[in-house]
Protein backbone atom coordinates (compact mmCIF):
# COMPACT_ATOMS: atom_id res chain seq x y z
CA UNK A 1 0.00 0.00 0.00
CA UNK A 2 2.87 2.35 0.85
CA UNK A 3 4.43 1.87 -2.62
CA UNK A 4 1.11 2.69 -4.26
CA UNK A 5 0.80 5.88 -2.20
CA UNK A 6 4.37 6.88 -3.03
CA UNK A 7 3.75 6.29 -6.74
CA UNK A 8 0.62 8.46 -6.66
CA UNK A 9 2.53 11.23 -4.88
CA UNK A 10 5.27 11.11 -7.52
CA UNK A 11 2.69 11.23 -10.31
CA UNK A 12 1.06 14.30 -8.74
CA UNK A 13 4.46 15.94 -8.38
CA UNK A 14 5.30 15.29 -12.04
CA UNK A 15 1.89 16.61 -13.11
CA UNK A 16 2.38 19.70 -10.97
CA UNK A 17 5.81 20.39 -12.51
CA UNK A 18 4.42 19.96 -16.04
CA UNK A 19 1.54 22.31 -15.26
CA UNK A 20 3.93 24.86 -13.77
CA UNK A 21 6.14 24.75 -16.87
CA UNK A 22 3.10 25.23 -19.13
CA UNK A 23 1.96 28.26 -17.12
CA UNK A 24 5.44 29.82 -17.29
CA UNK A 25 5.65 29.26 -21.05
CA UNK A 26 2.18 30.78 -21.52
CA UNK A 27 3.08 33.84 -19.44
CA UNK A 28 6.39 34.33 -21.25
CA UNK A 29 4.62 34.35 -24.61
CA UNK A 30 2.11 36.94 -23.36
CA UNK A 31 4.89 39.12 -21.99
CA UNK A 32 6.83 38.97 -25.26
CA UNK A 33 3.75 39.97 -27.27
CA UNK A 34 3.04 42.90 -24.94
CA UNK A 35 6.64 44.13 -24.95
CA UNK A 36 6.86 43.84 -28.73
CA UNK A 37 3.81 46.08 -29.14
CA UNK A 38 4.68 48.53 -26.36
CA UNK A 39 6.10 51.00 -28.91
CA UNK A 40 5.02 51.86 -32.46
CA UNK A 41 8.43 50.81 -33.76
CA UNK A 42 8.19 47.51 -31.88
CA UNK A 43 4.78 46.84 -33.39
CA UNK A 44 6.09 47.33 -36.93
CA UNK A 45 9.10 45.10 -36.24
CA UNK A 46 6.74 42.52 -34.72
CA UNK A 47 4.66 42.58 -37.95
CA UNK A 48 7.62 41.99 -40.28
CA UNK A 49 9.25 39.36 -38.04
CA UNK A 50 5.94 37.50 -37.90
CA UNK A 51 5.84 37.58 -41.71
CA UNK A 52 9.27 35.94 -41.83
CA UNK A 53 8.11 33.29 -39.38
CA UNK A 54 4.90 32.73 -41.35
CA UNK A 55 3.03 33.56 -38.15
CA UNK A 56 0.07 35.07 -39.94
CA UNK A 57 -2.04 35.14 -36.78
CA UNK A 58 0.62 37.32 -35.15
CA UNK A 59 0.69 39.64 -38.19
CA UNK A 60 -3.09 39.78 -38.09
CA UNK A 61 -3.00 40.85 -34.42
CA UNK A 62 -0.71 43.77 -35.35
CA UNK A 63 -3.48 45.24 -37.54
CA UNK A 64 -6.22 47.37 -35.99
CA UNK A 65 -9.68 45.89 -35.59
CA UNK A 66 -11.02 48.98 -37.39
CA UNK A 67 -9.03 48.15 -40.54
CA UNK A 68 -10.33 44.59 -40.39
CA UNK A 69 -13.87 45.99 -40.55
CA UNK A 70 -13.29 48.08 -43.71
CA UNK A 71 -10.96 45.80 -45.71
CA UNK A 72 -12.50 42.51 -46.97
CA UNK A 73 -9.11 40.77 -47.25
CA UNK A 74 -8.59 41.44 -43.53
CA UNK A 75 -12.10 40.50 -42.42
CA UNK A 76 -10.81 37.31 -40.81
CA UNK A 77 -7.58 35.40 -40.38
CA UNK A 78 -8.37 33.01 -43.22
CA UNK A 79 -8.85 35.80 -45.78
CA UNK A 80 -5.76 37.62 -44.50
CA UNK A 81 -3.65 34.45 -44.76
CA UNK A 82 -4.83 33.91 -48.36
CA UNK A 83 -3.80 37.45 -49.23
CA UNK A 84 -0.34 37.16 -47.67
CA UNK A 85 0.27 33.79 -49.32
CA UNK A 86 -0.78 35.19 -52.70
CA UNK A 87 1.87 37.93 -52.43
CA UNK A 88 4.63 35.34 -53.03
CA UNK A 89 6.85 37.10 -50.48
CA UNK A 90 9.36 34.51 -49.25
CA UNK A 91 10.94 36.74 -46.63
CA UNK A 92 11.36 40.31 -45.51
CA UNK A 93 14.72 41.79 -44.51
CA UNK A 94 14.36 44.76 -42.17
CA UNK A 95 16.96 47.42 -42.89
CA UNK A 96 15.49 50.29 -40.86
CA UNK A 97 12.46 50.98 -38.69
CA UNK A 98 12.18 54.49 -37.28
CA UNK A 99 9.39 56.29 -35.44
CA UNK A 100 9.14 59.79 -36.94
CA UNK A 101 6.26 61.04 -34.78
CA UNK A 102 4.41 59.82 -31.71
CA UNK A 103 1.91 61.79 -29.64
CA UNK A 104 0.92 58.83 -27.47
CA UNK A 105 -2.25 58.20 -29.48
CA UNK A 106 -1.00 58.02 -33.07
CA UNK A 107 2.44 57.48 -34.54
CA UNK A 108 4.12 57.43 -37.92
CA UNK A 109 6.79 54.79 -38.45
CA UNK A 110 9.08 54.80 -41.49
CA UNK A 111 10.56 51.53 -42.62
CA UNK A 112 13.09 50.38 -45.15
CA UNK A 113 12.75 46.70 -46.02
CA UNK A 114 13.57 44.27 -48.77
CA UNK A 115 10.74 41.98 -49.78
CA UNK A 116 11.89 38.79 -51.48
CA UNK A 117 9.15 38.02 -53.99
CA UNK A 118 9.74 34.56 -55.41
CA UNK A 119 13.28 34.98 -54.05
CA UNK A 120 13.87 38.19 -56.05
CA UNK A 121 14.74 41.21 -53.87
CA UNK A 122 12.35 44.16 -54.05
CA UNK A 123 13.50 47.06 -51.85
CA UNK A 124 10.75 49.20 -50.35
CA UNK A 125 10.78 52.41 -48.32
CA UNK A 126 7.45 53.38 -46.85
CA UNK A 127 5.66 54.10 -43.61
CA UNK A 128 2.81 52.92 -41.46
CA UNK A 129 0.41 55.04 -39.46
CA UNK A 130 -0.33 53.42 -36.13
CA UNK A 131 -2.77 54.21 -33.35
CA UNK A 132 -2.77 52.98 -29.80
CA UNK A 133 -5.79 50.76 -29.24
CA UNK A 134 -6.60 49.70 -25.69
CA UNK A 135 -10.02 48.44 -26.84
CA UNK A 136 -8.87 46.09 -29.62
CA UNK A 137 -9.16 42.35 -29.10
CA UNK A 138 -5.38 42.38 -28.58
CA UNK A 139 -4.50 45.86 -27.19
CA UNK A 140 -1.42 47.82 -28.25
CA UNK A 141 -0.02 49.89 -31.10
CA UNK A 142 -1.88 48.86 -34.25
CA UNK A 143 -1.20 49.43 -37.93
CA UNK A 144 -4.30 51.09 -39.36
CA UNK A 145 -3.47 50.71 -43.06
CA UNK A 146 -0.96 47.93 -43.74
CA UNK A 147 -2.00 47.74 -47.43
CA UNK A 148 -4.66 48.82 -49.89
CA UNK A 149 -6.58 52.07 -50.16
CA UNK A 150 -8.96 51.66 -47.23
CA UNK A 151 -8.13 53.34 -43.93
CA UNK A 152 -9.70 52.80 -40.57
CA UNK A 153 -11.94 55.77 -39.85
CA UNK A 154 -12.62 55.28 -36.15
mmCIF file with all atom_site columns, C-alpha atoms in Angstrom:
data_model
loop_
_atom_site.group_PDB
_atom_site.id
_atom_site.type_symbol
_atom_site.label_atom_id
_atom_site.label_alt_id
_atom_site.label_comp_id
_atom_site.label_asym_id
_atom_site.label_entity_id
_atom_site.label_seq_id
_atom_site.pdbx_PDB_ins_code
_atom_site.Cartn_x
_atom_site.Cartn_y
_atom_site.Cartn_z
_atom_site.occupancy
_atom_site.B_iso_or_equiv
_atom_site.pdbx_formal_charge
_atom_site.auth_seq_id
_atom_site.auth_comp_id
_atom_site.auth_asym_id
_atom_site.auth_atom_id
_atom_site.pdbx_PDB_model_num
ATOM 1   C CA . UNK A 1 1   ? 0.000   0.000  0.000   1.00 0.00 ? 1   UNK A CA 1
ATOM 2   C CA . UNK A 1 2   ? 2.874   2.349  0.845   1.00 0.00 ? 2   UNK A CA 1
ATOM 3   C CA . UNK A 1 3   ? 4.431   1.870  -2.618  1.00 0.00 ? 3   UNK A CA 1
ATOM 4   C CA . UNK A 1 4   ? 1.111   2.687  -4.260  1.00 0.00 ? 4   UNK A CA 1
ATOM 5   C CA . UNK A 1 5   ? 0.796   5.878  -2.195  1.00 0.00 ? 5   UNK A CA 1
ATOM 6   C CA . UNK A 1 6   ? 4.372   6.881  -3.032  1.00 0.00 ? 6   UNK A CA 1
ATOM 7   C CA . UNK A 1 7   ? 3.748   6.289  -6.737  1.00 0.00 ? 7   UNK A CA 1
ATOM 8   C CA . UNK A 1 8   ? 0.618   8.463  -6.664  1.00 0.00 ? 8   UNK A CA 1
ATOM 9   C CA . UNK A 1 9   ? 2.531   11.234 -4.883  1.00 0.00 ? 9   UNK A CA 1
ATOM 10  C CA . UNK A 1 10  ? 5.273   11.107 -7.523  1.00 0.00 ? 10  UNK A CA 1
ATOM 11  C CA . UNK A 1 11  ? 2.691   11.226 -10.312 1.00 0.00 ? 11  UNK A CA 1
ATOM 12  C CA . UNK A 1 12  ? 1.063   14.295 -8.744  1.00 0.00 ? 12  UNK A CA 1
ATOM 13  C CA . UNK A 1 13  ? 4.459   15.941 -8.376  1.00 0.00 ? 13  UNK A CA 1
ATOM 14  C CA . UNK A 1 14  ? 5.304   15.288 -12.040 1.00 0.00 ? 14  UNK A CA 1
ATOM 15  C CA . UNK A 1 15  ? 1.890   16.607 -13.106 1.00 0.00 ? 15  UNK A CA 1
ATOM 16  C CA . UNK A 1 16  ? 2.381   19.704 -10.968 1.00 0.00 ? 16  UNK A CA 1
ATOM 17  C CA . UNK A 1 17  ? 5.807   20.389 -12.512 1.00 0.00 ? 17  UNK A CA 1
ATOM 18  C CA . UNK A 1 18  ? 4.424   19.961 -16.038 1.00 0.00 ? 18  UNK A CA 1
ATOM 19  C CA . UNK A 1 19  ? 1.535   22.310 -15.257 1.00 0.00 ? 19  UNK A CA 1
ATOM 20  C CA . UNK A 1 20  ? 3.927   24.863 -13.773 1.00 0.00 ? 20  UNK A CA 1
ATOM 21  C CA . UNK A 1 21  ? 6.145   24.753 -16.871 1.00 0.00 ? 21  UNK A CA 1
ATOM 22  C CA . UNK A 1 22  ? 3.104   25.228 -19.134 1.00 0.00 ? 22  UNK A CA 1
ATOM 23  C CA . UNK A 1 23  ? 1.963   28.257 -17.118 1.00 0.00 ? 23  UNK A CA 1
ATOM 24  C CA . UNK A 1 24  ? 5.439   29.819 -17.288 1.00 0.00 ? 24  UNK A CA 1
ATOM 25  C CA . UNK A 1 25  ? 5.650   29.260 -21.054 1.00 0.00 ? 25  UNK A CA 1
ATOM 26  C CA . UNK A 1 26  ? 2.182   30.776 -21.515 1.00 0.00 ? 26  UNK A CA 1
ATOM 27  C CA . UNK A 1 27  ? 3.084   33.843 -19.441 1.00 0.00 ? 27  UNK A CA 1
ATOM 28  C CA . UNK A 1 28  ? 6.392   34.330 -21.249 1.00 0.00 ? 28  UNK A CA 1
ATOM 29  C CA . UNK A 1 29  ? 4.615   34.353 -24.607 1.00 0.00 ? 29  UNK A CA 1
ATOM 30  C CA . UNK A 1 30  ? 2.111   36.939 -23.357 1.00 0.00 ? 30  UNK A CA 1
ATOM 31  C CA . UNK A 1 31  ? 4.887   39.124 -21.988 1.00 0.00 ? 31  UNK A CA 1
ATOM 32  C CA . UNK A 1 32  ? 6.833   38.969 -25.264 1.00 0.00 ? 32  UNK A CA 1
ATOM 33  C CA . UNK A 1 33  ? 3.748   39.971 -27.272 1.00 0.00 ? 33  UNK A CA 1
ATOM 34  C CA . UNK A 1 34  ? 3.043   42.899 -24.938 1.00 0.00 ? 34  UNK A CA 1
ATOM 35  C CA . UNK A 1 35  ? 6.637   44.133 -24.949 1.00 0.00 ? 35  UNK A CA 1
ATOM 36  C CA . UNK A 1 36  ? 6.855   43.838 -28.734 1.00 0.00 ? 36  UNK A CA 1
ATOM 37  C CA . UNK A 1 37  ? 3.815   46.079 -29.139 1.00 0.00 ? 37  UNK A CA 1
ATOM 38  C CA . UNK A 1 38  ? 4.676   48.533 -26.359 1.00 0.00 ? 38  UNK A CA 1
ATOM 39  C CA . UNK A 1 39  ? 6.097   51.004 -28.909 1.00 0.00 ? 39  UNK A CA 1
ATOM 40  C CA . UNK A 1 40  ? 5.016   51.856 -32.459 1.00 0.00 ? 40  UNK A CA 1
ATOM 41  C CA . UNK A 1 41  ? 8.433   50.815 -33.762 1.00 0.00 ? 41  UNK A CA 1
ATOM 42  C CA . UNK A 1 42  ? 8.187   47.511 -31.884 1.00 0.00 ? 42  UNK A CA 1
ATOM 43  C CA . UNK A 1 43  ? 4.777   46.838 -33.385 1.00 0.00 ? 43  UNK A CA 1
ATOM 44  C CA . UNK A 1 44  ? 6.087   47.326 -36.934 1.00 0.00 ? 44  UNK A CA 1
ATOM 45  C CA . UNK A 1 45  ? 9.104   45.095 -36.236 1.00 0.00 ? 45  UNK A CA 1
ATOM 46  C CA . UNK A 1 46  ? 6.741   42.524 -34.723 1.00 0.00 ? 46  UNK A CA 1
ATOM 47  C CA . UNK A 1 47  ? 4.658   42.576 -37.949 1.00 0.00 ? 47  UNK A CA 1
ATOM 48  C CA . UNK A 1 48  ? 7.618   41.988 -40.277 1.00 0.00 ? 48  UNK A CA 1
ATOM 49  C CA . UNK A 1 49  ? 9.247   39.355 -38.039 1.00 0.00 ? 49  UNK A CA 1
ATOM 50  C CA . UNK A 1 50  ? 5.945   37.496 -37.903 1.00 0.00 ? 50  UNK A CA 1
ATOM 51  C CA . UNK A 1 51  ? 5.838   37.578 -41.712 1.00 0.00 ? 51  UNK A CA 1
ATOM 52  C CA . UNK A 1 52  ? 9.273   35.941 -41.831 1.00 0.00 ? 52  UNK A CA 1
ATOM 53  C CA . UNK A 1 53  ? 8.111   33.291 -39.381 1.00 0.00 ? 53  UNK A CA 1
ATOM 54  C CA . UNK A 1 54  ? 4.904   32.732 -41.346 1.00 0.00 ? 54  UNK A CA 1
ATOM 55  C CA . UNK A 1 55  ? 3.029   33.559 -38.148 1.00 0.00 ? 55  UNK A CA 1
ATOM 56  C CA . UNK A 1 56  ? 0.068   35.072 -39.939 1.00 0.00 ? 56  UNK A CA 1
ATOM 57  C CA . UNK A 1 57  ? -2.035  35.136 -36.775 1.00 0.00 ? 57  UNK A CA 1
ATOM 58  C CA . UNK A 1 58  ? 0.621   37.320 -35.146 1.00 0.00 ? 58  UNK A CA 1
ATOM 59  C CA . UNK A 1 59  ? 0.689   39.638 -38.190 1.00 0.00 ? 59  UNK A CA 1
ATOM 60  C CA . UNK A 1 60  ? -3.089  39.778 -38.085 1.00 0.00 ? 60  UNK A CA 1
ATOM 61  C CA . UNK A 1 61  ? -3.004  40.850 -34.424 1.00 0.00 ? 61  UNK A CA 1
ATOM 62  C CA . UNK A 1 62  ? -0.713  43.775 -35.346 1.00 0.00 ? 62  UNK A CA 1
ATOM 63  C CA . UNK A 1 63  ? -3.482  45.244 -37.536 1.00 0.00 ? 63  UNK A CA 1
ATOM 64  C CA . UNK A 1 64  ? -6.225  47.372 -35.986 1.00 0.00 ? 64  UNK A CA 1
ATOM 65  C CA . UNK A 1 65  ? -9.676  45.890 -35.586 1.00 0.00 ? 65  UNK A CA 1
ATOM 66  C CA . UNK A 1 66  ? -11.021 48.985 -37.388 1.00 0.00 ? 66  UNK A CA 1
ATOM 67  C CA . UNK A 1 67  ? -9.030  48.150 -40.539 1.00 0.00 ? 67  UNK A CA 1
ATOM 68  C CA . UNK A 1 68  ? -10.328 44.591 -40.387 1.00 0.00 ? 68  UNK A CA 1
ATOM 69  C CA . UNK A 1 69  ? -13.873 45.988 -40.549 1.00 0.00 ? 69  UNK A CA 1
ATOM 70  C CA . UNK A 1 70  ? -13.293 48.075 -43.710 1.00 0.00 ? 70  UNK A CA 1
ATOM 71  C CA . UNK A 1 71  ? -10.955 45.800 -45.714 1.00 0.00 ? 71  UNK A CA 1
ATOM 72  C CA . UNK A 1 72  ? -12.499 42.513 -46.968 1.00 0.00 ? 72  UNK A CA 1
ATOM 73  C CA . UNK A 1 73  ? -9.105  40.766 -47.247 1.00 0.00 ? 73  UNK A CA 1
ATOM 74  C CA . UNK A 1 74  ? -8.587  41.444 -43.526 1.00 0.00 ? 74  UNK A CA 1
ATOM 75  C CA . UNK A 1 75  ? -12.103 40.504 -42.422 1.00 0.00 ? 75  UNK A CA 1
ATOM 76  C CA . UNK A 1 76  ? -10.814 37.307 -40.809 1.00 0.00 ? 76  UNK A CA 1
ATOM 77  C CA . UNK A 1 77  ? -7.576  35.402 -40.382 1.00 0.00 ? 77  UNK A CA 1
ATOM 78  C CA . UNK A 1 78  ? -8.373  33.006 -43.224 1.00 0.00 ? 78  UNK A CA 1
ATOM 79  C CA . UNK A 1 79  ? -8.849  35.804 -45.781 1.00 0.00 ? 79  UNK A CA 1
ATOM 80  C CA . UNK A 1 80  ? -5.763  37.618 -44.505 1.00 0.00 ? 80  UNK A CA 1
ATOM 81  C CA . UNK A 1 81  ? -3.654  34.451 -44.765 1.00 0.00 ? 81  UNK A CA 1
ATOM 82  C CA . UNK A 1 82  ? -4.832  33.915 -48.361 1.00 0.00 ? 82  UNK A CA 1
ATOM 83  C CA . UNK A 1 83  ? -3.803  37.454 -49.233 1.00 0.00 ? 83  UNK A CA 1
ATOM 84  C CA . UNK A 1 84  ? -0.343  37.161 -47.666 1.00 0.00 ? 84  UNK A CA 1
ATOM 85  C CA . UNK A 1 85  ? 0.270   33.787 -49.319 1.00 0.00 ? 85  UNK A CA 1
ATOM 86  C CA . UNK A 1 86  ? -0.781  35.188 -52.703 1.00 0.00 ? 86  UNK A CA 1
ATOM 87  C CA . UNK A 1 87  ? 1.871   37.926 -52.431 1.00 0.00 ? 87  UNK A CA 1
ATOM 88  C CA . UNK A 1 88  ? 4.628   35.336 -53.026 1.00 0.00 ? 88  UNK A CA 1
ATOM 89  C CA . UNK A 1 89  ? 6.854   37.097 -50.478 1.00 0.00 ? 89  UNK A CA 1
ATOM 90  C CA . UNK A 1 90  ? 9.358   34.507 -49.253 1.00 0.00 ? 90  UNK A CA 1
ATOM 91  C CA . UNK A 1 91  ? 10.937  36.739 -46.634 1.00 0.00 ? 91  UNK A CA 1
ATOM 92  C CA . UNK A 1 92  ? 11.358  40.313 -45.514 1.00 0.00 ? 92  UNK A CA 1
ATOM 93  C CA . UNK A 1 93  ? 14.717  41.786 -44.508 1.00 0.00 ? 93  UNK A CA 1
ATOM 94  C CA . UNK A 1 94  ? 14.363  44.756 -42.170 1.00 0.00 ? 94  UNK A CA 1
ATOM 95  C CA . UNK A 1 95  ? 16.955  47.422 -42.885 1.00 0.00 ? 95  UNK A CA 1
ATOM 96  C CA . UNK A 1 96  ? 15.487  50.288 -40.858 1.00 0.00 ? 96  UNK A CA 1
ATOM 97  C CA . UNK A 1 97  ? 12.463  50.984 -38.688 1.00 0.00 ? 97  UNK A CA 1
ATOM 98  C CA . UNK A 1 98  ? 12.179  54.493 -37.276 1.00 0.00 ? 98  UNK A CA 1
ATOM 99  C CA . UNK A 1 99  ? 9.385   56.289 -35.440 1.00 0.00 ? 99  UNK A CA 1
ATOM 100 C CA . UNK A 1 100 ? 9.139   59.789 -36.938 1.00 0.00 ? 100 UNK A CA 1
ATOM 101 C CA . UNK A 1 101 ? 6.261   61.041 -34.777 1.00 0.00 ? 101 UNK A CA 1
ATOM 102 C CA . UNK A 1 102 ? 4.411   59.818 -31.707 1.00 0.00 ? 102 UNK A CA 1
ATOM 103 C CA . UNK A 1 103 ? 1.910   61.795 -29.638 1.00 0.00 ? 103 UNK A CA 1
ATOM 104 C CA . UNK A 1 104 ? 0.920   58.829 -27.470 1.00 0.00 ? 104 UNK A CA 1
ATOM 105 C CA . UNK A 1 105 ? -2.247  58.200 -29.482 1.00 0.00 ? 105 UNK A CA 1
ATOM 106 C CA . UNK A 1 106 ? -0.999  58.019 -33.071 1.00 0.00 ? 106 UNK A CA 1
ATOM 107 C CA . UNK A 1 107 ? 2.441   57.484 -34.545 1.00 0.00 ? 107 UNK A CA 1
ATOM 108 C CA . UNK A 1 108 ? 4.124   57.433 -37.922 1.00 0.00 ? 108 UNK A CA 1
ATOM 109 C CA . UNK A 1 109 ? 6.794   54.791 -38.452 1.00 0.00 ? 109 UNK A CA 1
ATOM 110 C CA . UNK A 1 110 ? 9.080   54.803 -41.485 1.00 0.00 ? 110 UNK A CA 1
ATOM 111 C CA . UNK A 1 111 ? 10.555  51.532 -42.621 1.00 0.00 ? 111 UNK A CA 1
ATOM 112 C CA . UNK A 1 112 ? 13.093  50.380 -45.154 1.00 0.00 ? 112 UNK A CA 1
ATOM 113 C CA . UNK A 1 113 ? 12.753  46.697 -46.016 1.00 0.00 ? 113 UNK A CA 1
ATOM 114 C CA . UNK A 1 114 ? 13.573  44.266 -48.766 1.00 0.00 ? 114 UNK A CA 1
ATOM 115 C CA . UNK A 1 115 ? 10.737  41.982 -49.785 1.00 0.00 ? 115 UNK A CA 1
ATOM 116 C CA . UNK A 1 116 ? 11.893  38.795 -51.476 1.00 0.00 ? 116 UNK A CA 1
ATOM 117 C CA . UNK A 1 117 ? 9.150   38.020 -53.994 1.00 0.00 ? 117 UNK A CA 1
ATOM 118 C CA . UNK A 1 118 ? 9.744   34.557 -55.413 1.00 0.00 ? 118 UNK A CA 1
ATOM 119 C CA . UNK A 1 119 ? 13.281  34.977 -54.050 1.00 0.00 ? 119 UNK A CA 1
ATOM 120 C CA . UNK A 1 120 ? 13.870  38.187 -56.054 1.00 0.00 ? 120 UNK A CA 1
ATOM 121 C CA . UNK A 1 121 ? 14.743  41.209 -53.870 1.00 0.00 ? 121 UNK A CA 1
ATOM 122 C CA . UNK A 1 122 ? 12.348  44.159 -54.046 1.00 0.00 ? 122 UNK A CA 1
ATOM 123 C CA . UNK A 1 123 ? 13.499  47.057 -51.849 1.00 0.00 ? 123 UNK A CA 1
ATOM 124 C CA . UNK A 1 124 ? 10.750  49.196 -50.346 1.00 0.00 ? 124 UNK A CA 1
ATOM 125 C CA . UNK A 1 125 ? 10.783  52.407 -48.319 1.00 0.00 ? 125 UNK A CA 1
ATOM 126 C CA . UNK A 1 126 ? 7.448   53.385 -46.853 1.00 0.00 ? 126 UNK A CA 1
ATOM 127 C CA . UNK A 1 127 ? 5.657   54.098 -43.608 1.00 0.00 ? 127 UNK A CA 1
ATOM 128 C CA . UNK A 1 128 ? 2.809   52.923 -41.456 1.00 0.00 ? 128 UNK A CA 1
ATOM 129 C CA . UNK A 1 129 ? 0.407   55.041 -39.465 1.00 0.00 ? 129 UNK A CA 1
ATOM 130 C CA . UNK A 1 130 ? -0.332  53.421 -36.133 1.00 0.00 ? 130 UNK A CA 1
ATOM 131 C CA . UNK A 1 131 ? -2.766  54.208 -33.354 1.00 0.00 ? 131 UNK A CA 1
ATOM 132 C CA . UNK A 1 132 ? -2.772  52.985 -29.800 1.00 0.00 ? 132 UNK A CA 1
ATOM 133 C CA . UNK A 1 133 ? -5.793  50.764 -29.237 1.00 0.00 ? 133 UNK A CA 1
ATOM 134 C CA . UNK A 1 134 ? -6.596  49.699 -25.694 1.00 0.00 ? 134 UNK A CA 1
ATOM 135 C CA . UNK A 1 135 ? -10.018 48.444 -26.835 1.00 0.00 ? 135 UNK A CA 1
ATOM 136 C CA . UNK A 1 136 ? -8.866  46.091 -29.622 1.00 0.00 ? 136 UNK A CA 1
ATOM 137 C CA . UNK A 1 137 ? -9.157  42.347 -29.096 1.00 0.00 ? 137 UNK A CA 1
ATOM 138 C CA . UNK A 1 138 ? -5.379  42.380 -28.576 1.00 0.00 ? 138 UNK A CA 1
ATOM 139 C CA . UNK A 1 139 ? -4.504  45.861 -27.192 1.00 0.00 ? 139 UNK A CA 1
ATOM 140 C CA . UNK A 1 140 ? -1.422  47.824 -28.252 1.00 0.00 ? 140 UNK A CA 1
ATOM 141 C CA . UNK A 1 141 ? -0.022  49.895 -31.097 1.00 0.00 ? 141 UNK A CA 1
ATOM 142 C CA . UNK A 1 142 ? -1.877  48.859 -34.245 1.00 0.00 ? 142 UNK A CA 1
ATOM 143 C CA . UNK A 1 143 ? -1.201  49.428 -37.932 1.00 0.00 ? 143 UNK A CA 1
ATOM 144 C CA . UNK A 1 144 ? -4.304  51.090 -39.362 1.00 0.00 ? 144 UNK A CA 1
ATOM 145 C CA . UNK A 1 145 ? -3.471  50.713 -43.064 1.00 0.00 ? 145 UNK A CA 1
ATOM 146 C CA . UNK A 1 146 ? -0.965  47.929 -43.739 1.00 0.00 ? 146 UNK A CA 1
ATOM 147 C CA . UNK A 1 147 ? -1.999  47.740 -47.434 1.00 0.00 ? 147 UNK A CA 1
ATOM 148 C CA . UNK A 1 148 ? -4.662  48.825 -49.885 1.00 0.00 ? 148 UNK A CA 1
ATOM 149 C CA . UNK A 1 149 ? -6.584  52.075 -50.158 1.00 0.00 ? 149 UNK A CA 1
ATOM 150 C CA . UNK A 1 150 ? -8.962  51.657 -47.228 1.00 0.00 ? 150 UNK A CA 1
ATOM 151 C CA . UNK A 1 151 ? -8.127  53.338 -43.935 1.00 0.00 ? 151 UNK A CA 1
ATOM 152 C CA . UNK A 1 152 ? -9.705  52.796 -40.570 1.00 0.00 ? 152 UNK A CA 1
ATOM 153 C CA . UNK A 1 153 ? -11.938 55.769 -39.847 1.00 0.00 ? 153 UNK A CA 1
ATOM 154 C CA . UNK A 1 154 ? -12.624 55.282 -36.145 1.00 0.00 ? 154 UNK A CA 1
#
